[in-house]
Amino acid sequence: FLTELAEPVSPSPSGETDPKSFPGEWWAFGVVLLAGAGLRLALLNQPMAYDEAYSYRSFARHSFVEAIGEHNSANNHLLNTLGMFVTSRLFGPQEWALRLPVFCCGLALMPAVYFWIRRQSGGPIALMATALVAVSPLMISYSVDARGYSYVALAAILLDDALRRLDRGEGSSARRWAV
């Protein structure tokens, strides 16, 4: 899904290299991604918090219909419940397995932010923004807390990118994302 987000910044009319880029940008981007992944991975097996345990015990451990059909509690983030439901069936009710869907969203958020900002402002600013997401305690927490917050953060970036592209008239792929 990030391939459309990763479309390059508009090339210059003369076909020159992108002035918003810098040498070693992709290496630096890789280092930032690895650092962010490492920080998240280090916390993946921490003890469950109350909200995480409540979400699993009250929703995700039940049948699919019960898990997704429960709307009496604002604590039931439906995408998170679906993710926990699937991963607990595949890997068992381990902390890391229940957090795997949000962990993946947290990892995907870093390149999503990079390409979203790069298209608007260029490589150096995109790299700084991505580094902030990679080391932000709150974003790290969202990535290892079996709750729906990392889904919301990722969806916000993807939706804003799609709407900006629609506003610039950049075709049907942006329309698909916006819908």
Tab-separated table of N, CA and C in Angstrom:
chain	number	residue	atom	x	y	z
A	1	PHE	N	0.800	-1.200	0.000
A	1	PHE	CA	0.000	0.000	0.000
A	1	PHE	C	0.838	1.257	0.000
A	2	LEU	N	2.093	1.156	0.367
A	2	LEU	CA	2.943	2.332	0.404
A	2	LEU	C	3.524	2.689	-0.957
A	3	THR	N	3.327	1.835	-1.967
A	3	THR	CA	3.905	2.129	-3.276
A	3	THR	C	3.315	3.392	-3.880
A	4	GLU	N	2.026	3.591	-3.720
A	4	GLU	CA	1.416	4.810	-4.249
A	4	GLU	C	1.835	6.017	-3.437
A	5	LEU	N	2.009	5.819	-2.125
A	5	LEU	CA	2.444	6.911	-1.270
A	5	LEU	C	3.880	7.304	-1.601
A	6	ALA	N	4.662	6.343	-2.099
A	6	ALA	CA	6.080	6.566	-2.362
A	6	ALA	C	6.363	7.158	-3.733
A	7	GLU	N	5.353	7.615	-4.443
A	7	GLU	CA	5.603	8.250	-5.731
A	7	GLU	C	6.515	9.447	-5.519
A	8	PRO	N	7.446	9.689	-6.412
A	8	PRO	CA	8.463	10.719	-6.180
A	8	PRO	C	7.879	12.125	-6.193
A	9	VAL	N	8.681	13.013	-5.602
A	9	VAL	CA	8.358	14.431	-5.677
A	9	VAL	C	8.405	14.803	-7.149
A	10	SER	N	7.558	15.716	-7.566
A	10	SER	CA	7.491	16.096	-8.979
A	10	SER	C	8.877	16.419	-9.517
A	11	PRO	N	9.272	15.790	-10.628
A	11	PRO	CA	10.601	16.062	-11.181
A	11	PRO	C	10.681	17.468	-11.738
A	12	SER	N	11.894	17.951	-11.794
A	12	SER	CA	12.068	19.288	-12.351
A	12	SER	C	11.849	19.223	-13.865
A	13	PRO	N	11.419	20.330	-14.487
A	13	PRO	CA	11.141	20.327	-15.927
A	13	PRO	C	12.359	19.963	-16.770
A	14	SER	N	13.549	20.267	-16.300
A	14	SER	CA	14.755	19.988	-17.087
A	14	SER	C	15.238	18.558	-16.912
A	15	GLY	N	14.585	17.779	-16.040
A	15	GLY	CA	14.971	16.392	-15.826
A	15	GLY	C	16.148	16.245	-14.877
A	16	GLU	N	16.530	17.315	-14.186
A	16	GLU	CA	17.647	17.263	-13.247
A	16	GLU	C	17.256	16.438	-12.024
A	17	THR	N	18.254	16.164	-11.202
A	17	THR	CA	17.964	15.440	-9.968
A	17	THR	C	17.110	16.314	-9.058
A	18	ASP	N	16.406	15.659	-8.190
A	18	ASP	CA	15.480	16.332	-7.294
A	18	ASP	C	16.231	17.264	-6.345
A	19	PRO	N	15.961	18.572	-6.388
A	19	PRO	CA	16.672	19.501	-5.512
A	19	PRO	C	16.273	19.346	-4.043
A	20	LYS	N	15.190	18.632	-3.772
A	20	LYS	CA	14.747	18.442	-2.397
A	20	LYS	C	15.323	17.169	-1.792
A	21	SER	N	16.293	16.581	-2.457
A	21	SER	CA	16.924	15.365	-1.993
A	21	SER	C	18.360	15.677	-1.568
A	22	PHE	N	19.025	14.701	-0.957
A	22	PHE	CA	20.424	14.892	-0.594
A	22	PHE	C	21.155	13.556	-0.683
A	23	PRO	N	22.457	13.578	-0.855
A	23	PRO	CA	23.215	12.330	-0.955
A	23	PRO	C	23.096	11.513	0.338
A	24	GLY	N	22.893	10.250	0.197
A	24	GLY	CA	22.781	9.387	1.372
A	24	GLY	C	21.414	9.391	2.025
A	25	GLU	N	20.470	10.038	1.364
A	25	GLU	CA	19.126	10.152	1.953
A	25	GLU	C	18.518	8.776	2.232
A	26	TRP	N	18.650	7.857	1.282
A	26	TRP	CA	18.008	6.552	1.446
A	26	TRP	C	18.703	5.721	2.515
A	27	TRP	N	20.027	5.890	2.656
A	27	TRP	CA	20.734	5.205	3.734
A	27	TRP	C	20.272	5.754	5.082
A	28	ALA	N	20.172	7.055	5.190
A	28	ALA	CA	19.717	7.674	6.434
A	28	ALA	C	18.293	7.242	6.763
A	29	PHE	N	17.455	7.173	5.743
A	29	PHE	CA	16.074	6.714	5.930
A	29	PHE	C	16.073	5.285	6.482
A	30	GLY	N	16.896	4.420	5.920
A	30	GLY	CA	16.992	3.037	6.405
A	30	GLY	C	17.445	2.962	7.853
A	31	VAL	N	18.420	3.798	8.226
A	31	VAL	CA	18.903	3.815	9.610
A	31	VAL	C	17.786	4.256	10.556
A	32	VAL	N	17.045	5.281	10.163
A	32	VAL	CA	15.927	5.760	10.994
A	32	VAL	C	14.876	4.664	11.150
A	33	LEU	N	14.543	3.977	10.056
A	33	LEU	CA	13.563	2.890	10.137
A	33	LEU	C	14.046	1.772	11.054
A	34	LEU	N	15.311	1.394	10.927
A	34	LEU	CA	15.849	0.338	11.794
A	34	LEU	C	15.849	0.757	13.259
A	35	ALA	N	16.204	2.004	13.528
A	35	ALA	CA	16.187	2.493	14.909
A	35	ALA	C	14.767	2.473	15.472
A	36	GLY	N	13.819	2.952	14.692
A	36	GLY	CA	12.424	2.952	15.145
A	36	GLY	C	11.901	1.550	15.362
A	37	ALA	N	12.248	0.632	14.460
A	37	ALA	CA	11.814	-0.761	14.614
A	37	ALA	C	12.437	-1.381	15.853
A	38	GLY	N	13.708	-1.096	16.095
A	38	GLY	CA	14.384	-1.635	17.277
A	38	GLY	C	13.774	-1.140	18.575
A	39	LEU	N	13.455	0.156	18.629
A	39	LEU	CA	12.833	0.707	19.839
A	39	LEU	C	11.468	0.068	20.107
A	40	ARG	N	10.727	-0.185	19.061
A	40	ARG	CA	9.415	-0.813	19.216
A	40	ARG	C	9.545	-2.284	19.584
A	41	LEU	N	10.453	-2.958	18.936
A	41	LEU	CA	10.651	-4.380	19.187
A	41	LEU	C	11.080	-4.638	20.629
A	42	ALA	N	11.871	-3.738	21.187
A	42	ALA	CA	12.337	-3.894	22.567
A	42	ALA	C	11.183	-3.882	23.573
A	43	LEU	N	10.079	-3.259	23.219
A	43	LEU	CA	8.944	-3.143	24.149
A	43	LEU	C	7.784	-4.069	23.817
A	44	LEU	N	7.929	-4.884	22.812
A	44	LEU	CA	6.815	-5.711	22.343
A	44	LEU	C	6.347	-6.724	23.383
A	45	ASN	N	7.233	-7.207	24.238
A	45	ASN	CA	6.866	-8.231	25.228
A	45	ASN	C	6.675	-7.695	26.635
A	46	GLN	N	6.522	-6.389	26.779
A	46	GLN	CA	6.296	-5.842	28.118
A	46	GLN	C	4.964	-6.363	28.664
A	47	PRO	N	4.783	-6.356	29.982
A	47	PRO	CA	3.520	-6.860	30.552
A	47	PRO	C	2.307	-6.093	30.021
A	48	MET	N	1.198	-6.801	29.916
A	48	MET	CA	-0.035	-6.197	29.397
A	48	MET	C	-0.555	-5.117	30.343
A	49	ALA	N	-1.029	-4.035	29.779
A	49	ALA	CA	-1.696	-2.977	30.538
A	49	ALA	C	-3.173	-3.341	30.677
A	50	TYR	N	-3.861	-2.649	31.555
A	50	TYR	CA	-5.262	-2.959	31.832
A	50	TYR	C	-6.117	-2.889	30.566
A	51	ASP	N	-5.992	-1.800	29.803
A	51	ASP	CA	-6.825	-1.630	28.601
A	51	ASP	C	-6.587	-2.728	27.570
A	52	GLU	N	-5.332	-3.140	27.424
A	52	GLU	CA	-5.029	-4.215	26.474
A	52	GLU	C	-5.680	-5.521	26.915
A	53	ALA	N	-5.516	-5.841	28.183
A	53	ALA	CA	-6.090	-7.081	28.712
A	53	ALA	C	-7.616	-7.039	28.636
A	54	TYR	N	-8.191	-5.874	28.933
A	54	TYR	CA	-9.638	-5.731	28.866
A	54	TYR	C	-10.149	-5.955	27.447
A	55	SER	N	-9.437	-5.389	26.473
A	55	SER	CA	-9.846	-5.559	25.072
A	55	SER	C	-9.818	-7.026	24.670
A	56	TYR	N	-8.790	-7.734	25.085
A	56	TYR	CA	-8.709	-9.147	24.726
A	56	TYR	C	-9.787	-9.950	25.452
A	57	ARG	N	-9.882	-9.772	26.763
A	57	ARG	CA	-10.813	-10.594	27.554
A	57	ARG	C	-12.276	-10.269	27.242
A	58	SER	N	-12.571	-9.011	26.964
A	58	SER	CA	-13.966	-8.624	26.742
A	58	SER	C	-14.426	-8.780	25.299
A	59	PHE	N	-13.478	-8.755	24.344
A	59	PHE	CA	-13.888	-8.752	22.948
A	59	PHE	C	-13.180	-9.813	22.102
A	60	ALA	N	-11.875	-9.704	21.975
A	60	ALA	CA	-11.130	-10.483	20.982
A	60	ALA	C	-11.102	-11.984	21.257
A	61	ARG	N	-11.268	-12.417	22.488
A	61	ARG	CA	-11.193	-13.854	22.762
A	61	ARG	C	-12.512	-14.572	22.469
A	62	HIS	N	-13.553	-13.817	22.216
A	62	HIS	CA	-14.866	-14.402	21.924
A	62	HIS	C	-14.979	-14.746	20.436
A	63	SER	N	-16.126	-15.207	20.032
A	63	SER	CA	-16.341	-15.523	18.624
A	63	SER	C	-16.220	-14.244	17.792
A	64	PHE	N	-16.021	-14.420	16.500
A	64	PHE	CA	-15.854	-13.279	15.600
A	64	PHE	C	-17.052	-12.336	15.677
A	65	VAL	N	-18.237	-12.892	15.636
A	65	VAL	CA	-19.456	-12.070	15.665
A	65	VAL	C	-19.555	-11.295	16.968
A	66	GLU	N	-19.264	-11.947	18.086
A	66	GLU	CA	-19.311	-11.249	19.379
A	66	GLU	C	-18.232	-10.174	19.469
A	67	ALA	N	-17.042	-10.487	18.979
A	67	ALA	CA	-15.935	-9.539	19.072
A	67	ALA	C	-16.205	-8.269	18.275
A	68	ILE	N	-16.651	-8.423	17.035
A	68	ILE	CA	-16.865	-7.270	16.170
A	68	ILE	C	-18.225	-6.622	16.399
A	69	GLY	N	-19.173	-7.389	16.887
A	69	GLY	CA	-20.530	-6.878	17.056
A	69	GLY	C	-20.762	-6.111	18.336
A	70	GLU	N	-19.808	-6.087	19.247
A	70	GLU	CA	-19.975	-5.398	20.526
A	70	GLU	C	-19.694	-3.909	20.363
A	71	HIS	N	-20.743	-3.112	20.460
A	71	HIS	CA	-20.594	-1.661	20.302
A	71	HIS	C	-21.020	-0.903	21.563
A	72	ASN	N	-21.154	-1.604	22.680
A	72	ASN	CA	-21.606	-0.958	23.908
A	72	ASN	C	-20.469	-0.300	24.674
A	73	SER	N	-19.260	-0.447	24.199
A	73	SER	CA	-18.119	0.115	24.904
A	73	SER	C	-17.234	0.881	23.934
A	74	ALA	N	-16.852	2.086	24.335
A	74	ALA	CA	-15.927	2.868	23.515
A	74	ALA	C	-14.527	2.250	23.554
A	75	ASN	N	-14.331	1.301	24.442
A	75	ASN	CA	-13.030	0.635	24.564
A	75	ASN	C	-12.805	-0.382	23.458
A	76	ASN	N	-13.817	-0.693	22.651
A	76	ASN	CA	-13.682	-1.682	21.594
A	76	ASN	C	-13.325	-0.991	20.283
A	77	HIS	N	-12.023	-0.880	20.015
A	77	HIS	CA	-11.553	-0.358	18.733
A	77	HIS	C	-11.674	-1.509	17.750
A	78	LEU	N	-12.600	-1.427	16.822
A	78	LEU	CA	-12.965	-2.576	16.003
A	78	LEU	C	-11.815	-3.144	15.164
A	79	LEU	N	-11.026	-2.307	14.525
A	79	LEU	CA	-9.897	-2.836	13.752
A	79	LEU	C	-8.886	-3.527	14.655
A	80	ASN	N	-8.641	-2.941	15.820
A	80	ASN	CA	-7.726	-3.563	16.765
A	80	ASN	C	-8.282	-4.890	17.257
A	81	THR	N	-9.567	-4.930	17.550
A	81	THR	CA	-10.194	-6.174	17.995
A	81	THR	C	-10.088	-7.236	16.902
A	82	LEU	N	-10.329	-6.855	15.675
A	82	LEU	CA	-10.192	-7.798	14.566
A	82	LEU	C	-8.761	-8.315	14.469
A	83	GLY	N	-7.789	-7.417	14.559
A	83	GLY	CA	-6.386	-7.824	14.522
A	83	GLY	C	-6.028	-8.756	15.663
A	84	MET	N	-6.468	-8.425	16.870
A	84	MET	CA	-6.198	-9.285	18.025
A	84	MET	C	-6.885	-10.636	17.867
A	85	PHE	N	-8.087	-10.624	17.333
A	85	PHE	CA	-8.831	-11.866	17.112
A	85	PHE	C	-8.039	-12.798	16.189
A	86	VAL	N	-7.568	-12.260	15.072
A	86	VAL	CA	-6.852	-13.068	14.082
A	86	VAL	C	-5.512	-13.550	14.644
A	87	THR	N	-4.723	-12.649	15.208
A	87	THR	CA	-3.393	-13.059	15.668
A	87	THR	C	-3.456	-13.974	16.881
A	88	SER	N	-4.456	-13.815	17.738
A	88	SER	CA	-4.564	-14.742	18.879
A	88	SER	C	-4.955	-16.135	18.403
A	89	ARG	N	-5.693	-16.235	17.305
A	89	ARG	CA	-6.033	-17.551	16.742
A	89	ARG	C	-4.823	-18.179	16.054
A	90	LEU	N	-3.995	-17.339	15.423
A	90	LEU	CA	-2.822	-17.851	14.712
A	90	LEU	C	-1.668	-18.212	15.646
A	91	PHE	N	-1.411	-17.379	16.648
A	91	PHE	CA	-0.218	-17.529	17.472
A	91	PHE	C	-0.486	-17.772	18.952
A	92	GLY	N	-1.746	-17.776	19.362
A	92	GLY	CA	-2.073	-17.926	20.779
A	92	GLY	C	-2.148	-16.568	21.462
A	93	PRO	N	-2.685	-16.539	22.665
A	93	PRO	CA	-2.876	-15.255	23.371
A	93	PRO	C	-1.604	-14.765	24.069
A	94	GLN	N	-0.533	-14.637	23.306
A	94	GLN	CA	0.728	-14.100	23.834
A	94	GLN	C	0.718	-12.583	23.692
A	95	GLU	N	1.445	-11.899	24.581
A	95	GLU	CA	1.483	-10.436	24.504
A	95	GLU	C	1.928	-9.965	23.122
A	96	TRP	N	3.006	-10.528	22.607
A	96	TRP	CA	3.530	-10.083	21.324
A	96	TRP	C	2.527	-10.348	20.203
A	97	ALA	N	1.790	-11.454	20.296
A	97	ALA	CA	0.831	-11.789	19.240
A	97	ALA	C	-0.357	-10.826	19.256
A	98	LEU	N	-0.817	-10.460	20.437
A	98	LEU	CA	-1.939	-9.528	20.534
A	98	LEU	C	-1.538	-8.130	20.075
A	99	ARG	N	-0.259	-7.819	20.199
A	99	ARG	CA	0.236	-6.504	19.793
A	99	ARG	C	0.744	-6.475	18.355
A	100	LEU	N	0.838	-7.605	17.715
A	100	LEU	CA	1.405	-7.670	16.374
A	100	LEU	C	0.708	-6.754	15.359
A	101	PRO	N	-0.618	-6.692	15.324
A	101	PRO	CA	-1.258	-5.788	14.342
A	101	PRO	C	-0.897	-4.311	14.551
A	102	VAL	N	-0.899	-3.846	15.799
A	102	VAL	CA	-0.549	-2.440	16.036
A	102	VAL	C	0.945	-2.210	15.833
A	103	PHE	N	1.744	-3.212	16.109
A	103	PHE	CA	3.181	-3.136	15.847
A	103	PHE	C	3.425	-2.922	14.356
A	104	CYS	N	2.736	-3.685	13.532
A	104	CYS	CA	2.868	-3.536	12.069
A	104	CYS	C	2.403	-2.157	11.613
A	105	CYS	N	1.313	-1.657	12.183
A	105	CYS	CA	0.853	-0.298	11.846
A	105	CYS	C	1.884	0.746	12.269
A	106	GLY	N	2.474	0.561	13.439
A	106	GLY	CA	3.499	1.486	13.909
A	106	GLY	C	4.716	1.486	13.016
A	107	LEU	N	5.098	0.312	12.522
A	107	LEU	CA	6.215	0.237	11.586
A	107	LEU	C	5.848	0.903	10.262
A	108	ALA	N	4.643	0.666	9.778
A	108	ALA	CA	4.197	1.255	8.511
A	108	ALA	C	4.041	2.774	8.610
A	109	LEU	N	3.789	3.271	9.808
A	109	LEU	CA	3.618	4.711	9.991
A	109	LEU	C	4.896	5.476	9.649
A	110	MET	N	6.043	4.895	9.959
A	110	MET	CA	7.299	5.614	9.698
A	110	MET	C	7.509	5.879	8.208
A	111	PRO	N	7.470	4.880	7.319
A	111	PRO	CA	7.617	5.214	5.897
A	111	PRO	C	6.447	6.026	5.355
A	112	ALA	N	5.264	5.834	5.916
A	112	ALA	CA	4.123	6.628	5.459
A	112	ALA	C	4.358	8.107	5.729
A	113	VAL	N	4.847	8.436	6.916
A	113	VAL	CA	5.159	9.832	7.248
A	113	VAL	C	6.275	10.345	6.347
A	114	TYR	N	7.285	9.539	6.138
A	114	TYR	CA	8.411	9.966	5.298
A	114	TYR	C	7.950	10.351	3.890
A	115	PHE	N	7.222	9.448	3.235
A	115	PHE	CA	6.819	9.724	1.853
A	115	PHE	C	5.767	10.833	1.780
A	116	TRP	N	4.921	10.928	2.780
A	116	TRP	CA	3.909	11.984	2.841
A	116	TRP	C	4.577	13.355	2.938
A	117	ILE	N	5.543	13.484	3.833
A	117	ILE	CA	6.248	14.759	4.005
A	117	ILE	C	7.200	15.017	2.828
A	118	ARG	N	7.853	13.978	2.331
A	118	ARG	CA	8.806	14.145	1.231
A	118	ARG	C	8.124	14.722	0.001
A	119	ARG	N	6.917	14.272	-0.263
A	119	ARG	CA	6.197	14.781	-1.429
A	119	ARG	C	5.880	16.264	-1.260
A	120	GLN	N	5.722	16.717	-0.036
A	120	GLN	CA	5.367	18.117	0.189
A	120	GLN	C	6.581	19.019	0.379
A	121	SER	N	7.606	18.504	1.101
A	121	SER	CA	8.694	19.388	1.526
A	121	SER	C	10.091	18.910	1.188
A	122	GLY	N	10.239	17.693	0.700
A	122	GLY	CA	11.561	17.205	0.344
A	122	GLY	C	12.167	16.273	1.375
A	123	GLY	N	13.313	15.713	1.009
A	123	GLY	CA	13.954	14.677	1.797
A	123	GLY	C	14.428	15.066	3.183
A	124	PRO	N	15.152	16.179	3.351
A	124	PRO	CA	15.662	16.505	4.682
A	124	PRO	C	14.556	16.685	5.729
A	125	ILE	N	13.515	17.387	5.366
A	125	ILE	CA	12.418	17.602	6.320
A	125	ILE	C	11.677	16.295	6.565
A	126	ALA	N	11.496	15.501	5.521
A	126	ALA	CA	10.827	14.201	5.681
A	126	ALA	C	11.629	13.292	6.594
A	127	LEU	N	12.933	13.325	6.459
A	127	LEU	CA	13.780	12.493	7.313
A	127	LEU	C	13.692	12.936	8.770
A	128	MET	N	13.667	14.237	9.010
A	128	MET	CA	13.519	14.737	10.382
A	128	MET	C	12.170	14.323	10.970
A	129	ALA	N	11.108	14.473	10.192
A	129	ALA	CA	9.777	14.086	10.682
A	129	ALA	C	9.718	12.595	10.978
A	130	THR	N	10.310	11.790	10.121
A	130	THR	CA	10.321	10.345	10.325
A	130	THR	C	11.133	9.986	11.557
A	131	ALA	N	12.252	10.672	11.756
A	131	ALA	CA	13.064	10.426	12.951
A	131	ALA	C	12.286	10.765	14.216
A	132	LEU	N	11.509	11.836	14.165
A	132	LEU	CA	10.682	12.176	15.327
A	132	LEU	C	9.641	11.096	15.609
A	133	VAL	N	9.014	10.573	14.564
A	133	VAL	CA	8.051	9.478	14.744
A	133	VAL	C	8.769	8.241	15.268
A	134	ALA	N	9.969	7.985	14.774
A	134	ALA	CA	10.711	6.787	15.165
A	134	ALA	C	11.072	6.785	16.642
A	135	VAL	N	11.408	7.944	17.205
A	135	VAL	CA	11.875	7.987	18.598
A	135	VAL	C	10.869	8.579	19.581
A	136	SER	N	9.736	9.043	19.092
A	136	SER	CA	8.737	9.627	19.977
A	136	SER	C	8.191	8.584	20.948
A	137	PRO	N	8.295	8.835	22.253
A	137	PRO	CA	7.774	7.862	23.219
A	137	PRO	C	6.287	7.551	23.011
A	138	LEU	N	5.516	8.555	22.647
A	138	LEU	CA	4.096	8.331	22.431
A	138	LEU	C	3.850	7.446	21.206
A	139	MET	N	4.557	7.707	20.113
A	139	MET	CA	4.375	6.890	18.910
A	139	MET	C	4.886	5.465	19.129
A	140	ILE	N	5.954	5.321	19.895
A	140	ILE	CA	6.453	3.987	20.232
A	140	ILE	C	5.410	3.259	21.071
A	141	SER	N	4.843	3.957	22.031
A	141	SER	CA	3.807	3.357	22.879
A	141	SER	C	2.599	2.929	22.056
A	142	TYR	N	2.173	3.780	21.136
A	142	TYR	CA	1.056	3.413	20.258
A	142	TYR	C	1.359	2.144	19.466
A	143	SER	N	2.629	1.934	19.126
A	143	SER	CA	3.031	0.791	18.304
A	143	SER	C	3.138	-0.514	19.078
A	144	VAL	N	3.145	-0.449	20.396
A	144	VAL	CA	3.282	-1.670	21.189
A	144	VAL	C	2.174	-1.810	22.229
A	145	ASP	N	1.162	-1.001	22.131
A	145	ASP	CA	0.010	-1.057	23.027
A	145	ASP	C	-1.162	-1.591	22.214
A	146	ALA	N	-1.667	-2.745	22.581
A	146	ALA	CA	-2.725	-3.405	21.788
A	146	ALA	C	-4.033	-2.626	21.888
A	147	ARG	N	-4.022	-1.451	21.336
A	147	ARG	CA	-5.176	-0.554	21.261
A	147	ARG	C	-5.226	-0.022	19.830
A	148	GLY	N	-6.199	0.767	19.501
A	148	GLY	CA	-6.386	1.186	18.117
A	148	GLY	C	-5.689	2.459	17.698
A	149	TYR	N	-4.813	3.011	18.528
A	149	TYR	CA	-4.257	4.330	18.248
A	149	TYR	C	-3.330	4.357	17.036
A	150	SER	N	-2.535	3.328	16.844
A	150	SER	CA	-1.628	3.354	15.687
A	150	SER	C	-2.405	3.207	14.383
A	151	TYR	N	-3.551	2.519	14.427
A	151	TYR	CA	-4.413	2.452	13.246
A	151	TYR	C	-4.888	3.856	12.874
A	152	VAL	N	-5.284	4.624	13.875
A	152	VAL	CA	-5.796	5.974	13.634
A	152	VAL	C	-4.697	6.872	13.076
A	153	ALA	N	-3.504	6.792	13.648
A	153	ALA	CA	-2.395	7.624	13.175
A	153	ALA	C	-2.054	7.294	11.717
A	154	LEU	N	-1.958	6.010	11.394
A	154	LEU	CA	-1.643	5.604	10.021
A	154	LEU	C	-2.756	6.013	9.060
A	155	ALA	N	-4.000	5.804	9.454
A	155	ALA	CA	-5.126	6.176	8.591
A	155	ALA	C	-5.157	7.687	8.350
A	156	ALA	N	-4.828	8.481	9.355
A	156	ALA	CA	-4.829	9.939	9.192
A	156	ALA	C	-3.801	10.378	8.154
A	157	ILE	N	-2.610	9.792	8.199
A	157	ILE	CA	-1.565	10.144	7.230
A	157	ILE	C	-1.984	9.726	5.822
A	158	LEU	N	-2.461	8.495	5.686
A	158	LEU	CA	-2.850	7.997	4.361
A	158	LEU	C	-4.024	8.789	3.786
A	159	LEU	N	-4.992	9.123	4.626
A	159	LEU	CA	-6.144	9.883	4.154
A	159	LEU	C	-5.739	11.306	3.761
A	160	ASP	N	-4.910	11.950	4.574
A	160	ASP	CA	-4.480	13.302	4.221
A	160	ASP	C	-3.716	13.294	2.903
A	161	ASP	N	-2.850	12.300	2.722
A	161	ASP	CA	-2.115	12.212	1.468
A	161	ASP	C	-3.068	12.032	0.291
A	162	ALA	N	-4.055	11.150	0.441
A	162	ALA	CA	-5.012	10.922	-0.649
A	162	ALA	C	-5.805	12.187	-0.955
A	163	LEU	N	-6.234	12.899	0.071
A	163	LEU	CA	-7.008	14.124	-0.154
A	163	LEU	C	-6.161	15.221	-0.800
A	164	ARG	N	-4.906	15.336	-0.413
A	164	ARG	CA	-4.016	16.319	-1.048
A	164	ARG	C	-3.816	15.992	-2.527
A	165	ARG	N	-3.662	14.703	-2.818
A	165	ARG	CA	-3.473	14.298	-4.210
A	165	ARG	C	-4.746	14.528	-5.015
A	166	LEU	N	-5.897	14.287	-4.416
A	166	LEU	CA	-7.167	14.582	-5.100
A	166	LEU	C	-7.283	16.071	-5.387
A	167	ASP	N	-6.902	16.876	-4.409
A	167	ASP	CA	-6.981	18.321	-4.566
A	167	ASP	C	-6.092	18.796	-5.711
A	168	ARG	N	-4.977	18.117	-5.931
A	168	ARG	CA	-4.072	18.463	-7.030
A	168	ARG	C	-4.470	17.780	-8.328
A	169	GLY	N	-5.539	16.992	-8.316
A	169	GLY	CA	-6.012	16.320	-9.518
A	169	GLY	C	-5.112	15.192	-9.981
A	170	GLU	N	-4.586	14.413	-9.051
A	170	GLU	CA	-3.620	13.374	-9.399
A	170	GLU	C	-4.238	12.000	-9.609
A	171	GLY	N	-5.460	11.917	-10.080
A	171	GLY	CA	-5.975	10.646	-10.573
A	171	GLY	C	-6.742	9.776	-9.614
A	172	SER	N	-7.057	8.607	-10.133
A	172	SER	CA	-7.983	7.711	-9.456
A	172	SER	C	-7.388	6.964	-8.281
A	173	SER	N	-6.056	6.793	-8.228
A	173	SER	CA	-5.473	6.072	-7.098
A	173	SER	C	-5.718	6.843	-5.802
A	174	ALA	N	-5.662	8.144	-5.845
A	174	ALA	CA	-5.948	8.953	-4.658
A	174	ALA	C	-7.420	8.840	-4.288
A	175	ARG	N	-8.305	8.762	-5.288
A	175	ARG	CA	-9.722	8.601	-5.008
A	175	ARG	C	-9.995	7.300	-4.256
A	176	ARG	N	-9.299	6.239	-4.646
A	176	ARG	CA	-9.475	4.949	-3.960
A	176	ARG	C	-9.092	5.073	-2.490
A	177	TRP	N	-7.981	5.721	-2.205
A	177	TRP	CA	-7.555	5.879	-0.813
A	177	TRP	C	-8.545	6.724	-0.040
A	178	ALA	N	-9.025	7.800	-0.638
A	178	ALA	CA	-9.947	8.684	0.065
A	178	ALA	C	-11.250	7.982	0.411
A	179	VAL	N	-11.691	7.084	-0.449
A	179	VAL	CA	-12.913	6.342	-0.185
A	179	VAL	C	-12.628	5.318	0.878
